[in-house]
Every structure is written in structure tokens, then in C-alpha cells.
Short mmCIF file of C-alpha atoms and ligand atoms in Angstrom, two decimals:
data_model
loop_
_atom_site.label_atom_id
_atom_site.label_comp_id
_atom_site.label_asym_id
_atom_site.label_seq_id
_atom_site.Cartn_x
_atom_site.Cartn_y
_atom_site.Cartn_z
CA MET A 1 205.05 164.00 63.87
CA GLU A 2 202.86 165.48 61.13
CA PHE A 3 203.98 165.43 57.51
CA GLU A 4 202.97 167.39 54.46
CA ALA A 5 203.27 166.54 50.79
CA VAL A 6 205.07 168.71 48.23
CA ILE A 7 204.00 168.14 44.64
CA GLY A 8 205.07 169.58 41.29
CA LEU A 9 203.49 168.49 38.00
CA GLU A 10 204.94 168.18 34.53
CA VAL A 11 202.10 168.11 32.00
CA HIS A 12 202.39 167.28 28.30
CA THR A 13 199.61 168.50 26.02
CA GLN A 14 199.32 167.36 22.41
CA LEU A 15 198.47 170.30 20.20
CA LEU A 16 195.51 170.34 17.81
CA THR A 17 197.53 171.40 14.79
CA ALA A 18 196.71 169.69 11.49
CA SER A 19 200.34 168.78 10.83
CA LYS A 20 203.34 167.76 12.92
CA ILE A 21 205.81 170.17 14.48
CA PHE A 22 208.72 169.78 12.00
CA CYS A 23 207.16 168.17 8.90
CA GLY A 24 203.90 168.18 6.94
CA CYS A 25 202.60 164.80 8.16
CA SER A 26 199.11 164.63 9.62
CA THR A 27 198.63 164.48 13.40
CA ARG A 28 195.33 162.62 13.17
CA PHE A 29 194.83 159.98 15.90
CA GLY A 30 193.88 156.42 15.01
CA ALA A 31 195.35 156.00 11.50
CA PRO A 32 196.88 152.62 10.51
CA PRO A 33 200.44 152.24 11.89
CA ASN A 34 203.16 154.30 10.16
CA HIS A 35 200.63 155.93 7.85
CA HIS A 36 201.57 159.47 8.81
CA THR A 37 205.31 159.38 8.37
CA CYS A 38 208.02 160.91 6.18
CA PRO A 39 211.85 161.11 6.17
CA VAL A 40 211.80 163.95 8.73
CA CYS A 41 209.67 162.35 11.45
CA THR A 42 211.32 158.95 10.98
CA GLY A 43 214.76 160.52 11.39
CA MET A 44 216.27 159.71 7.99
CA PRO A 45 219.83 161.00 7.63
CA GLY A 46 219.97 164.25 5.68
CA SER A 47 216.36 165.24 6.28
CA LEU A 48 215.82 168.66 7.84
CA PRO A 49 213.13 169.91 10.24
CA VAL A 50 211.07 173.03 9.46
CA LEU A 51 209.15 174.58 12.36
CA ASN A 52 205.34 174.67 12.15
CA ARG A 53 204.43 178.31 12.87
CA ARG A 54 201.08 177.32 14.36
CA VAL A 55 202.82 175.48 17.21
CA VAL A 56 204.42 178.76 18.26
CA GLU A 57 201.03 180.51 18.04
CA PHE A 58 199.43 177.88 20.26
CA ALA A 59 202.27 178.09 22.78
CA LEU A 60 201.85 181.87 22.84
CA ARG A 61 198.13 181.54 23.52
CA LEU A 62 198.81 179.42 26.58
CA ALA A 63 201.70 181.59 27.77
CA LEU A 64 199.53 184.71 27.63
CA ALA A 65 196.53 182.99 29.19
CA VAL A 66 198.54 182.02 32.30
CA GLY A 67 200.51 185.27 32.53
CA ALA A 68 203.89 183.77 31.65
CA ARG A 69 206.80 185.88 30.31
CA VAL A 70 207.48 185.16 26.64
CA ASN A 71 211.15 184.98 25.78
CA PRO A 72 211.98 187.27 22.83
CA VAL A 73 214.25 184.54 21.47
CA CYS A 74 213.76 180.86 22.19
CA VAL A 75 215.89 177.94 21.12
CA PHE A 76 215.26 174.29 20.28
CA ALA A 77 217.61 171.79 21.89
CA ARG A 78 218.36 168.13 21.35
CA LYS A 79 217.66 165.86 24.30
CA HIS A 80 219.54 162.61 23.83
CA TYR A 81 218.43 159.19 24.89
CA PHE A 82 218.02 155.81 23.26
CA TYR A 83 214.64 154.16 22.96
CA PRO A 84 213.10 152.33 19.97
CA ASP A 85 210.23 154.83 19.67
CA LEU A 86 212.70 157.68 19.10
CA PRO A 87 214.15 157.29 15.60
CA LYS A 88 216.74 160.10 15.80
CA ASN A 89 217.96 158.99 19.24
CA TYR A 90 217.27 162.51 20.37
CA GLN A 91 214.07 164.43 20.96
CA ILE A 92 213.82 168.01 19.77
CA SER A 93 212.80 169.96 22.85
CA GLN A 94 213.70 173.25 24.53
CA TYR A 95 216.13 173.55 27.40
CA GLU A 96 217.91 176.78 28.27
CA ALA A 97 215.61 179.17 26.42
CA PRO A 98 212.02 177.86 26.49
CA ILE A 99 209.26 179.88 24.83
CA ALA A 100 207.89 181.13 28.17
CA GLU A 101 208.69 181.23 31.89
CA GLY A 102 206.68 182.06 35.02
CA GLY A 103 202.94 182.65 35.22
CA ALA A 104 200.44 180.82 37.41
CA ILE A 105 197.22 178.83 37.43
CA GLU A 106 194.57 179.58 40.03
CA ILE A 107 192.77 176.66 41.66
CA GLU A 108 189.98 176.38 44.20
CA VAL A 109 189.80 173.52 46.71
CA ASP A 110 187.19 173.46 49.51
CA GLY A 111 186.30 177.06 48.74
CA LYS A 112 189.90 178.22 49.17
CA ARG A 113 191.68 179.85 46.25
CA LYS A 114 195.35 179.29 45.61
CA ARG A 115 197.84 180.18 42.89
CA ILE A 116 200.10 177.43 41.61
CA GLY A 117 203.20 179.01 40.05
CA LEU A 118 204.62 177.81 36.75
CA VAL A 119 208.31 177.29 36.08
CA ARG A 120 208.16 177.15 32.31
CA ILE A 121 206.31 176.23 29.14
CA HIS A 122 208.25 174.70 26.28
CA MET A 123 207.62 173.22 22.84
CA GLU A 124 208.79 169.75 21.86
CA GLU A 125 208.03 166.77 19.65
CA ASP A 126 206.26 163.62 20.79
CA ALA A 127 207.87 160.18 20.46
CA GLY A 128 206.38 157.16 18.65
CA LYS A 129 204.54 154.25 20.17
CA LEU A 130 205.61 150.67 20.85
CA VAL A 131 203.01 148.01 20.13
CA HIS A 132 203.64 144.70 21.87
CA ASP A 133 202.51 141.50 20.15
CA GLU A 134 200.29 139.45 22.44
CA LYS A 135 201.17 136.08 20.87
CA ARG A 136 204.84 136.37 20.03
CA PRO A 137 207.75 137.94 21.92
CA VAL A 138 208.09 140.85 19.49
CA SER A 139 207.29 144.55 19.56
CA TYR A 140 206.46 146.88 16.71
CA VAL A 141 207.07 150.58 16.36
CA ASP A 142 204.39 152.99 15.18
CA PHE A 143 205.83 156.37 14.15
CA ASN A 144 202.48 158.11 13.57
CA ARG A 145 202.87 159.98 16.84
CA THR A 146 206.53 160.87 16.28
CA GLY A 147 206.75 164.61 15.76
CA VAL A 148 203.25 165.44 17.00
CA PRO A 149 203.65 168.82 18.72
CA LEU A 150 203.61 168.99 22.50
CA LEU A 151 203.69 171.75 25.04
CA GLU A 152 205.26 170.80 28.34
CA ILE A 153 204.02 172.83 31.29
CA VAL A 154 206.12 172.54 34.45
CA SER A 155 204.64 173.71 37.74
CA GLN A 156 206.46 175.00 40.80
CA PRO A 157 206.35 172.59 43.76
CA ASP A 158 203.42 174.62 45.13
CA ILE A 159 200.87 171.80 45.31
CA ARG A 160 200.24 170.30 48.78
CA SER A 161 197.70 167.50 48.32
CA PRO A 162 196.32 165.03 45.75
CA GLU A 163 193.09 167.12 45.64
CA GLU A 164 195.06 170.24 44.73
CA ALA A 165 196.95 168.27 42.07
CA VAL A 166 193.67 167.18 40.46
CA ALA A 167 192.21 170.70 40.70
CA TYR A 168 195.34 172.04 38.96
CA LEU A 169 195.10 169.45 36.18
CA LYS A 170 191.40 170.10 35.65
CA LYS A 171 191.98 173.83 35.48
CA LEU A 172 194.85 173.44 33.06
CA ARG A 173 192.71 171.17 30.90
CA THR A 174 189.88 173.71 30.94
CA ILE A 175 192.28 176.45 29.87
CA VAL A 176 193.81 174.53 26.95
CA ARG A 177 190.32 173.57 25.80
CA TYR A 178 189.09 177.16 26.00
CA LEU A 179 192.11 178.16 23.92
CA GLY A 180 191.33 175.45 21.36
CA ILE A 181 194.92 174.19 21.44
CA CYS A 182 194.42 170.69 22.93
CA ASP A 183 191.42 168.37 23.33
CA GLY A 184 192.56 167.42 26.85
CA ASN A 185 191.68 163.74 26.45
CA MET A 186 193.68 161.89 29.12
CA GLU A 187 192.56 158.41 28.06
CA GLU A 188 193.84 158.95 24.51
CA GLY A 189 197.01 160.51 25.87
CA SER A 190 196.55 164.01 24.52
CA LEU A 191 197.02 165.32 28.06
CA ARG A 192 199.60 163.45 30.13
CA CYS A 193 200.93 164.09 33.56
CA ASP A 194 204.09 163.16 35.46
CA ALA A 195 203.85 163.93 39.14
CA ASN A 196 206.85 164.77 41.34
CA VAL A 197 206.19 164.22 44.99
CA SER A 198 208.10 164.42 48.24
CA VAL A 199 207.09 164.69 51.89
CA ARG A 200 208.51 166.73 54.76
CA PRO A 201 207.70 167.44 58.40
CA LYS A 202 204.94 170.03 58.53
CA GLY A 203 206.38 173.50 59.06
CA SER A 204 209.76 172.60 57.57
CA SER A 205 211.01 174.95 54.84
CA GLU A 206 213.28 172.42 53.14
CA PHE A 207 212.18 169.97 50.49
CA GLY A 208 212.50 166.23 50.89
CA THR A 209 213.81 163.85 48.22
CA LYS A 210 211.30 163.61 45.38
CA VAL A 211 209.99 160.69 43.41
CA GLU A 212 208.63 161.00 39.88
CA LEU A 213 205.37 159.14 39.13
CA LYS A 214 204.37 158.10 35.63
CA ASN A 215 201.66 156.14 33.86
CA MET A 216 198.50 157.77 35.18
CA ASN A 217 195.93 158.27 32.45
CA SER A 218 193.01 159.72 34.36
CA PHE A 219 192.42 162.23 37.14
CA ARG A 220 191.45 159.41 39.44
CA HIS A 221 194.72 157.59 38.80
CA VAL A 222 196.71 160.73 39.53
CA GLU A 223 194.89 161.10 42.83
CA ARG A 224 195.26 157.44 43.79
CA ALA A 225 198.93 157.27 42.81
CA LEU A 226 199.78 160.39 44.80
CA ARG A 227 197.83 159.21 47.83
CA TYR A 228 199.62 155.86 47.80
CA GLU A 229 203.03 157.41 47.25
CA ILE A 230 202.64 160.00 50.03
CA LYS A 231 201.71 157.24 52.45
CA ARG A 232 204.64 155.11 51.31
CA GLN A 233 207.14 157.93 51.77
CA ILE A 234 205.81 158.90 55.20
CA GLY A 235 206.06 155.21 56.18
CA LEU A 236 209.74 155.14 55.16
CA LEU A 237 210.55 158.29 57.14
CA LEU A 238 208.76 157.00 60.22
CA GLU A 239 210.88 153.84 60.07
CA GLY A 240 214.00 156.01 59.91
CA LYS A 241 214.63 155.06 56.28
CA GLU A 242 215.34 157.34 53.33
CA VAL A 243 213.31 158.06 50.21
CA VAL A 244 215.27 157.12 47.10
CA GLN A 245 215.12 159.55 44.19
CA GLU A 246 213.69 157.52 41.33
CA THR A 247 210.95 157.17 38.74
CA ARG A 248 208.03 154.96 39.75
CA LEU A 249 205.16 153.60 37.68
CA PHE A 250 201.57 153.55 38.90
CA ASP A 251 199.94 150.13 38.71
CA GLU A 252 196.23 150.82 38.43
CA ALA A 253 195.17 147.22 39.14
CA GLN A 254 196.98 147.14 42.49
CA GLY A 255 196.70 150.86 43.23
CA GLU A 256 200.43 150.92 44.01
CA THR A 257 203.57 152.51 42.61
CA HIS A 258 206.60 150.39 41.66
CA SER A 259 210.17 151.43 41.01
CA MET A 260 210.93 151.72 37.28
CA ARG A 261 214.39 153.26 37.13
CA GLY A 262 216.80 155.56 38.91
CA LYS A 263 216.21 159.22 38.11
CA GLU A 264 218.28 160.58 35.25
CA GLU A 265 219.89 164.00 35.62
CA ALA A 266 219.77 166.77 33.03
CA HIS A 267 223.45 166.22 32.18
CA ASP A 268 222.67 162.62 31.21
CA TYR A 269 220.73 163.97 28.25
CA ARG A 270 223.65 165.94 26.74
CA TYR A 271 221.37 168.83 25.81
CA PHE A 272 222.67 171.22 23.14
CA PRO A 273 221.04 173.71 20.76
CA ASP A 274 219.79 171.97 17.62
CA PRO A 275 221.97 173.23 14.74
CA ASP A 276 219.24 172.36 12.21
CA LEU A 277 216.79 174.92 13.61
CA VAL A 278 217.30 178.67 13.87
CA PRO A 279 216.35 180.44 17.12
CA VAL A 280 212.72 181.64 17.12
CA ARG A 281 212.26 185.40 17.47
CA ILE A 282 208.95 186.56 18.85
CA ASP A 283 208.35 190.31 18.66
CA GLU A 284 205.80 192.42 20.54
CA ALA A 285 203.59 192.74 17.47
CA TRP A 286 203.18 188.96 17.26
CA ILE A 287 202.43 188.71 20.98
CA GLU A 288 199.84 191.48 20.76
CA ARG A 289 198.16 189.88 17.77
CA VAL A 290 197.77 186.61 19.69
CA ARG A 291 196.63 188.43 22.84
CA ALA A 292 193.91 190.27 20.91
CA GLU A 293 192.49 186.97 19.72
CA LEU A 294 192.35 185.25 23.12
CA PRO A 295 188.85 184.16 24.16
CA GLU A 296 187.37 185.08 27.53
CA LEU A 297 189.17 182.73 29.95
CA PRO A 298 187.54 180.48 32.58
CA ASP A 299 188.24 182.67 35.63
CA ALA A 300 186.99 185.82 33.90
CA LYS A 301 183.89 184.04 32.63
CA LYS A 302 183.16 182.67 36.08
CA GLY A 303 183.44 186.13 37.62
CA ARG A 304 181.12 187.53 34.97
CA PHE A 305 178.54 184.76 35.50
CA ILE A 306 178.40 185.64 39.21
CA GLU A 307 178.14 189.38 38.49
CA GLU A 308 175.91 189.43 35.46
CA TYR A 309 173.55 186.54 36.21
CA GLY A 310 173.68 186.55 40.02
CA LEU A 311 174.73 182.89 40.08
CA PRO A 312 176.28 181.32 43.20
CA ASN A 313 180.01 180.60 43.05
CA TYR A 314 179.26 176.87 42.85
CA ASP A 315 177.04 177.17 39.76
CA ALA A 316 179.43 179.54 38.01
CA GLU A 317 182.35 177.18 38.66
CA ILE A 318 180.57 174.18 37.16
CA LEU A 319 179.08 175.99 34.17
CA THR A 320 182.36 177.65 33.15
CA ALA A 321 184.44 174.48 33.57
CA SER A 322 183.49 173.75 29.96
CA ARG A 323 183.39 176.47 27.33
CA PRO A 324 180.62 174.83 25.27
CA LEU A 325 178.50 174.42 28.41
CA ALA A 326 179.05 178.06 29.40
CA GLU A 327 178.04 179.18 25.92
CA PHE A 328 175.01 176.91 25.98
CA PHE A 329 173.95 178.45 29.30
CA GLU A 330 174.16 181.96 27.90
CA ALA A 331 172.20 180.99 24.80
CA CYS A 332 169.43 179.52 27.01
CA VAL A 333 169.27 182.62 29.20
CA LYS A 334 168.84 184.79 26.09
CA LEU A 335 165.68 182.80 25.27
CA PHE A 336 164.46 182.23 28.81
CA PRO A 337 165.75 185.00 31.07
CA HIS A 338 165.77 183.15 34.42
CA PRO A 339 169.49 182.37 34.94
CA LYS A 340 169.14 180.36 38.15
CA LYS A 341 166.38 178.18 36.71
CA VAL A 342 168.47 177.51 33.61
CA SER A 343 171.52 176.79 35.75
CA ASN A 344 169.62 174.33 37.95
CA TRP A 345 168.36 172.49 34.91
CA LEU A 346 171.80 172.30 33.28
CA MET A 347 173.56 171.21 36.46
CA THR A 348 171.15 168.37 37.20
CA GLU A 349 169.19 167.06 34.22
CA VAL A 350 171.68 167.98 31.49
CA LEU A 351 174.91 167.12 33.29
CA ARG A 352 173.45 163.75 34.30
CA GLU A 353 173.01 162.86 30.62
CA LEU A 354 176.40 164.30 29.62
CA ASN A 355 178.25 162.43 32.37
CA ARG A 356 176.49 159.21 31.54
CA GLU A 357 177.68 159.45 27.94
CA GLY A 358 181.01 161.13 28.65
CA LYS A 359 180.16 163.86 26.15
CA GLU A 360 180.49 167.62 25.86
CA ILE A 361 177.24 169.45 25.25
CA ASP A 362 178.21 170.46 21.71
CA GLU A 363 178.57 166.78 20.81
CA THR A 364 174.86 166.11 21.43
CA SER A 365 171.60 166.92 19.62
CA LEU A 366 170.41 169.10 22.49
CA ARG A 367 169.87 172.76 21.56
CA PRO A 368 169.42 175.81 23.80
CA GLU A 369 165.99 176.33 22.17
CA HIS A 370 164.85 172.97 23.59
CA VAL A 371 165.88 173.72 27.15
CA ALA A 372 164.37 177.20 26.98
CA GLU A 373 161.12 175.83 25.53
CA LEU A 374 160.87 173.14 28.19
CA LEU A 375 161.46 175.58 31.04
CA LYS A 376 158.92 177.96 29.53
CA LEU A 377 156.30 175.19 29.46
CA VAL A 378 156.91 174.63 33.19
CA GLU A 379 156.93 178.36 33.94
CA GLU A 380 153.58 178.85 32.17
CA GLY A 381 152.05 175.91 34.03
CA VAL A 382 151.48 173.90 30.85
CA ILE A 383 153.40 170.95 32.28
CA SER A 384 154.60 170.04 35.76
CA ILE A 385 158.30 169.97 36.63
CA THR A 386 157.91 166.21 37.08
CA ALA A 387 156.62 165.86 33.52
CA ALA A 388 159.47 168.04 32.26
CA LYS A 389 161.99 165.76 33.95
CA LYS A 390 160.23 162.74 32.55
CA ILE A 391 160.45 163.79 28.90
CA PHE A 392 163.86 165.43 29.08
CA PRO A 393 165.94 162.29 28.38
CA GLU A 394 163.99 161.90 25.13
CA VAL A 395 164.47 165.55 24.18
CA TYR A 396 168.18 165.08 24.87
CA ALA A 397 168.51 161.84 22.94
CA THR A 398 166.44 162.74 19.89
CA GLY A 399 166.74 166.50 19.61
CA ARG A 400 162.93 166.68 19.28
CA SER A 401 160.92 169.69 20.36
CA PRO A 402 159.55 169.47 23.94
CA LYS A 403 156.21 170.98 22.83
CA GLU A 404 155.73 168.19 20.33
CA LEU A 405 156.57 165.52 22.90
CA VAL A 406 154.23 167.04 25.48
CA GLU A 407 151.31 166.84 23.03
CA GLU A 408 152.23 163.39 21.81
CA LYS A 409 152.40 161.99 25.33
CA GLY A 410 149.41 163.93 26.63
CA LEU A 411 151.41 165.50 29.44
CA ARG A 412 149.67 168.85 29.32
CA GLN A 413 148.52 169.80 32.82
CA GLU A 414 144.85 170.19 33.57
CA SER A 415 144.50 173.86 34.42
CA ASP A 416 140.87 174.26 33.42
CA GLU A 417 139.29 175.70 36.57
CA ALA A 418 135.77 174.34 36.03
CA ALA A 419 136.95 170.78 35.39
CA LEU A 420 139.30 170.86 38.35
CA GLU A 421 136.72 172.39 40.67
CA ALA A 422 134.37 169.50 40.02
CA ILE A 423 137.09 167.02 40.99
CA CYS A 424 137.99 169.07 44.09
CA ARG A 425 134.36 169.06 45.26
CA GLU A 426 134.26 165.31 44.76
CA VAL A 427 137.35 164.80 46.90
CA LEU A 428 135.98 167.01 49.68
CA SER A 429 132.63 165.24 49.82
CA GLU A 430 134.40 161.87 49.94
CA ASN A 431 136.44 162.91 52.96
CA PRO A 432 134.18 164.68 55.47
CA ALA A 433 136.39 163.77 58.46
CA GLU A 434 139.43 165.48 56.91
CA VAL A 435 137.33 168.51 56.02
CA GLU A 436 136.34 168.77 59.70
CA LYS A 437 139.99 168.62 60.73
CA TYR A 438 140.86 171.41 58.29
CA ARG A 439 138.06 173.63 59.48
CA GLY A 440 139.13 172.87 63.05
CA GLY A 441 142.50 174.50 62.30
CA LYS A 442 144.64 171.65 60.94
CA LYS A 443 145.50 173.48 57.69
CA GLY A 444 148.15 170.90 56.81
CA VAL A 445 145.43 168.50 55.63
CA ILE A 446 145.32 170.49 52.38
CA GLY A 447 148.29 168.44 51.22
CA PHE A 448 146.18 165.30 51.53
CA PHE A 449 143.40 166.81 49.39
CA VAL A 450 145.86 167.95 46.70
CA GLY A 451 147.27 164.44 46.67
CA GLN A 452 143.79 162.94 46.16
CA VAL A 453 143.07 165.32 43.26
CA MET A 454 146.42 164.44 41.65
CA LYS A 455 145.54 160.77 41.97
CA LYS A 456 142.17 161.22 40.29
CA THR A 457 143.74 163.18 37.43
CA ARG A 458 146.66 160.73 37.16
CA GLY A 459 149.15 163.49 37.97
CA LYS A 460 147.97 165.85 35.28
CA ALA A 461 146.32 168.51 37.44
CA ASN A 462 148.21 171.74 37.92
CA PRO A 463 148.96 171.58 41.66
CA LYS A 464 149.04 175.36 42.02
CA VAL A 465 145.55 175.76 40.61
CA VAL A 466 144.27 172.80 42.65
CA ASN A 467 145.61 174.38 45.80
CA GLN A 468 143.85 177.66 45.08
CA ILE A 469 140.52 175.99 44.36
CA LEU A 470 140.68 173.78 47.46
CA THR A 471 141.52 176.74 49.70
CA ARG A 472 138.61 178.70 48.28
CA LEU A 473 136.16 175.79 48.73
CA LEU A 474 137.32 175.05 52.27
CA GLU A 475 137.22 178.67 53.42
CA GLU A 476 133.69 179.17 52.02
P1 ADP B 501 214.45 167.58 37.64
O1 ADP B 501 215.67 168.37 37.32
O2 ADP B 501 214.68 166.41 38.53
O3 ADP B 501 213.60 167.27 36.43
P2 ADP B 501 213.03 169.95 38.23
O4 ADP B 501 213.66 170.94 39.16
O5 ADP B 501 213.14 170.20 36.76
O6 ADP B 501 213.58 168.51 38.57
O7 ADP B 501 211.53 169.83 38.63
C1 ADP B 501 210.68 168.95 37.98
C2 ADP B 501 209.33 169.03 38.69
O8 ADP B 501 209.48 168.56 40.02
C3 ADP B 501 208.75 170.40 38.81
O9 ADP B 501 207.37 170.35 38.55
C4 ADP B 501 209.02 170.80 40.25
O10 ADP B 501 208.00 171.64 40.73
C5 ADP B 501 208.97 169.48 40.96
N1 ADP B 501 209.81 169.40 42.15
C6 ADP B 501 211.07 169.85 42.30
N2 ADP B 501 211.52 169.56 43.53
C7 ADP B 501 210.53 168.89 44.17
C8 ADP B 501 210.38 168.30 45.46
N3 ADP B 501 211.37 168.29 46.36
N4 ADP B 501 209.23 167.68 45.76
C9 ADP B 501 208.24 167.63 44.87
N5 ADP B 501 208.30 168.17 43.65
C10 ADP B 501 209.43 168.78 43.29
ZN1 ZN B 502 206.68 163.49 8.81
MG1 MG B 503 213.27 168.74 34.79
#
């Protein structure tokens, strides 16, 4: 029997607001423990929450970007549970009336496009952090993160494989970054994902029992955890056993998932509207104001790159996956109007450096002027493509001008016809047997002669010019 996986993701994104969702404390990451706290975010009796308007704006940006319906009135609700990182013993979240419902995110896997539907987007506050002492059996609580605004984005169970799950997460991260509402850093926890997964016989229209996976802080972990879990569940079904509905933690060292707790139901949380916060009314005017300020989104930009610059789908996909990279590309093309050449350079030489350092292009000293200048030097035959590749890491690292580096390192190609002709003649007279072969019809030998000239000039001869001279001399 063949099985298929059914996956739905619940993603939490920390918003890039300066202050927390219900108080004026800073949201900055990495401050000393309990530095950014006040009576509100530490749950002191009698303190009252006041909603940060910017959180609603950010939620609206995302809702509009993914085509979700914005509820004209949304309500904050208390979600009750006990845990030491939750000082009020309830989390302010949204339940019955979230800010937005519906919408979809389009993904592409193996050249196939697919829409993953969204159930809802809601606003809520983050919890604090427990810090466990390594030497003594005690734990500390850091409330800096308590009250940092989150958007939770819940997908429909439309995802069918670990690859699709990762494509969905990457696309969602690209969108929130384009919108400037979240930095999308999974390692630091500003984008977190819980994955719900079940399996069923292929072709079946019913869903199997689902398991919720937690504790995956990279795309790779999400993929590994899902792969393991799908295999585990199929194994159970093949043995005639049942999948138990539960929450499981991914153990990255072993690459396995382990049971953490039975799954809680919504009624366990005793949700009810928070009496300290009034319902939020969002009128058409507000929605339209936010819509007017939306940037060009990844899918639209990708389509435009294909249309306007004649780029292949593959190039457009990679370049638009990051807004700074897409903008960098366009700036380069303005200065050096050969889109495919710019794209090739960015996708190989530039991305290699960026991936090595784990940086975005706007976090480096590289400027569009440098890339354009370098490509122009190659285009005009001043340097070879090999020389360009050789100096690029230094251009990237230092932000120095390629022209300057070319002069300093003496990489300028020898294009002076007279000088090159002399060397060509020398090579021909040194290799009479090869010259005979060429004249006898074996035109391929020209490659050998070019190679010899390059050797004599220590790679500095312009191969195009050398080729022309050799052909002329041999045909004489
Ligand atoms: P719960 O009430 O258990 O939290 P929800 O209906 O709210 O479940 O769904 C939570 C997430 O689980 C959603 O992303 C949804 O798409 C996904 N999901 C629901 N049912 C299944 C299933 N049978 N298999 C996999 N994922 C599922
Ligand atoms: Zn506070
Ligand atoms: Mg749920």
C-alpha cells in the first residue's frame, strides 16, 4: 500500500516593532536578563495592557499580502495555561475573531506551482524564556521576551511532503522580510514553526490522526523531523498499530522525534475575550492606507524580472528570494545593461560569498557600482573572466574598486596587437609539426597554439585577440 503525508504548519513570527505589544518596553534581542520589563509584561496585579497600533499595521500588511480577509472587528482572548515563563498564567492571543482569515501562499517545488491555503492569521504576545543553570539544579526566568508581538500564521493541511513544507516556510519568510515586519531569523527564534503531520493511504479523502512536532530551529530540521515522523507513522500503520495524537519534540542529535505530551484541546485553555482590551475595529480606510504602502511582492517581482529582463524562471526565483538582492540586481543592470550577465555573476560569485558568511547583500561592503565596473572590464576585454573571478573575493571583502585592484595586481590583459603578434609568430615557428597539421585541415590545433601564447604571457593575453591573430597568420 502507498501512503501520503498530510501536513499543516503553524508559524510564529516575531514582529520588528520597537516596543512590545501591550507595553512600552523594548523588544531588542540580547539585552541582559529582565532588562526590558515593566509591571504590564511581568503580569503585576492591577496593571493594564494597551495595544501597540503598529502590531495591527504589521498584521494588516501580511493579511493583504497573502490575500486574507480582514475581520472588521477582531478580539483579543486569554489562553490559559501554567508555565513559569508566563507570568499572568494566560497568554493574550486571539481565538474566535482573529485579525484575518483565508488567503494563500504560492510555492514552487520541482517546477510545479501550488497554492497552500491559510486558515487564519492572529496577533498574540510571546512568552518569556527559561534559562537552566548548568552547575546547579535551578532555572531562571528571563521576561525580556514576554510581550514581544507575534503573528501566528496557520496553514490549511494542504502540504504533502517535507520539501513542500520547506518551500512554504521559505516563501513565508521571504514575504515577511519583503514587508519589513519580521527578520525571519530561525536560529534566533524570530520565525518558529510547529508542524502538524499525519499519513493516509494514497487516494483516501479522510485525514489520519495528526502529531504536532516542535523544536525545529532551521529549515533542515523541519525537513528531517517531518521525514522521520512520516516514516514512523507509516511504520505504525503497516504493523496494524494506531498513531497517537500527541506533541513530539525533534531531537536534532539523533534525528528522531520523541513524545513530549498528550495533545491539549482548545477547551483545555478556557479561552475567553480579554476584558482589559477593547475589540479592534479596522475600517476600509485603514486597510486601503496599508494596501497603498505595500511593496512589490516576491511573486510579482519574479514575474516582472522574467518579462522585463528576459531572465529564466530559475534566475528570477533566486534573485527575488531576497528583496535586497533583487534591488541590487536592478541597480547593477541600470549601470551595466546586460541582465543575464549580471544575473550569472550574482548567482555564482556573489551568492558563494554571501552563503559562506550567512549574510544578506545589504550587510556587506559590496556595491552595485563594483559589480557593474567589474563586468564592464570583462566586456571591454581589459581583463579576462578568470582574472575577474580571481579579484572578486577581494572586491567583496574590502569594498575596493575593481579598476584599482586590476592596476595594482597587473591583471590588465595584453590586447596590443603588435606585441601579441610577435609572440604568436614565435609559437608558430617553434611548432612546425602542429602548423602542418592545421594546414592539413586539423583546425582544432588552434586551441593548442592559443594555450602556448597564454603560457608565454602568463595568462595575460586577451584570448579573443590571440585567436584572431593566429587564424590570420595560419591562413596566410
Ligand atoms: P488543533 O485544534 O489540534 O490545534 P487545528 O485544526 O487548529 O488543530 O489545526 C492546527 C494545524 O494542524 C493546522 O495547520 C492544520 O492545517 C493542521 N492539521 C489539521 N488536521 C490535520 C491532519 N489530520 N494532518 C495534518 N495536519 C493537520
Ligand atoms: Zn513591559
Ligand atoms: Mg489550533
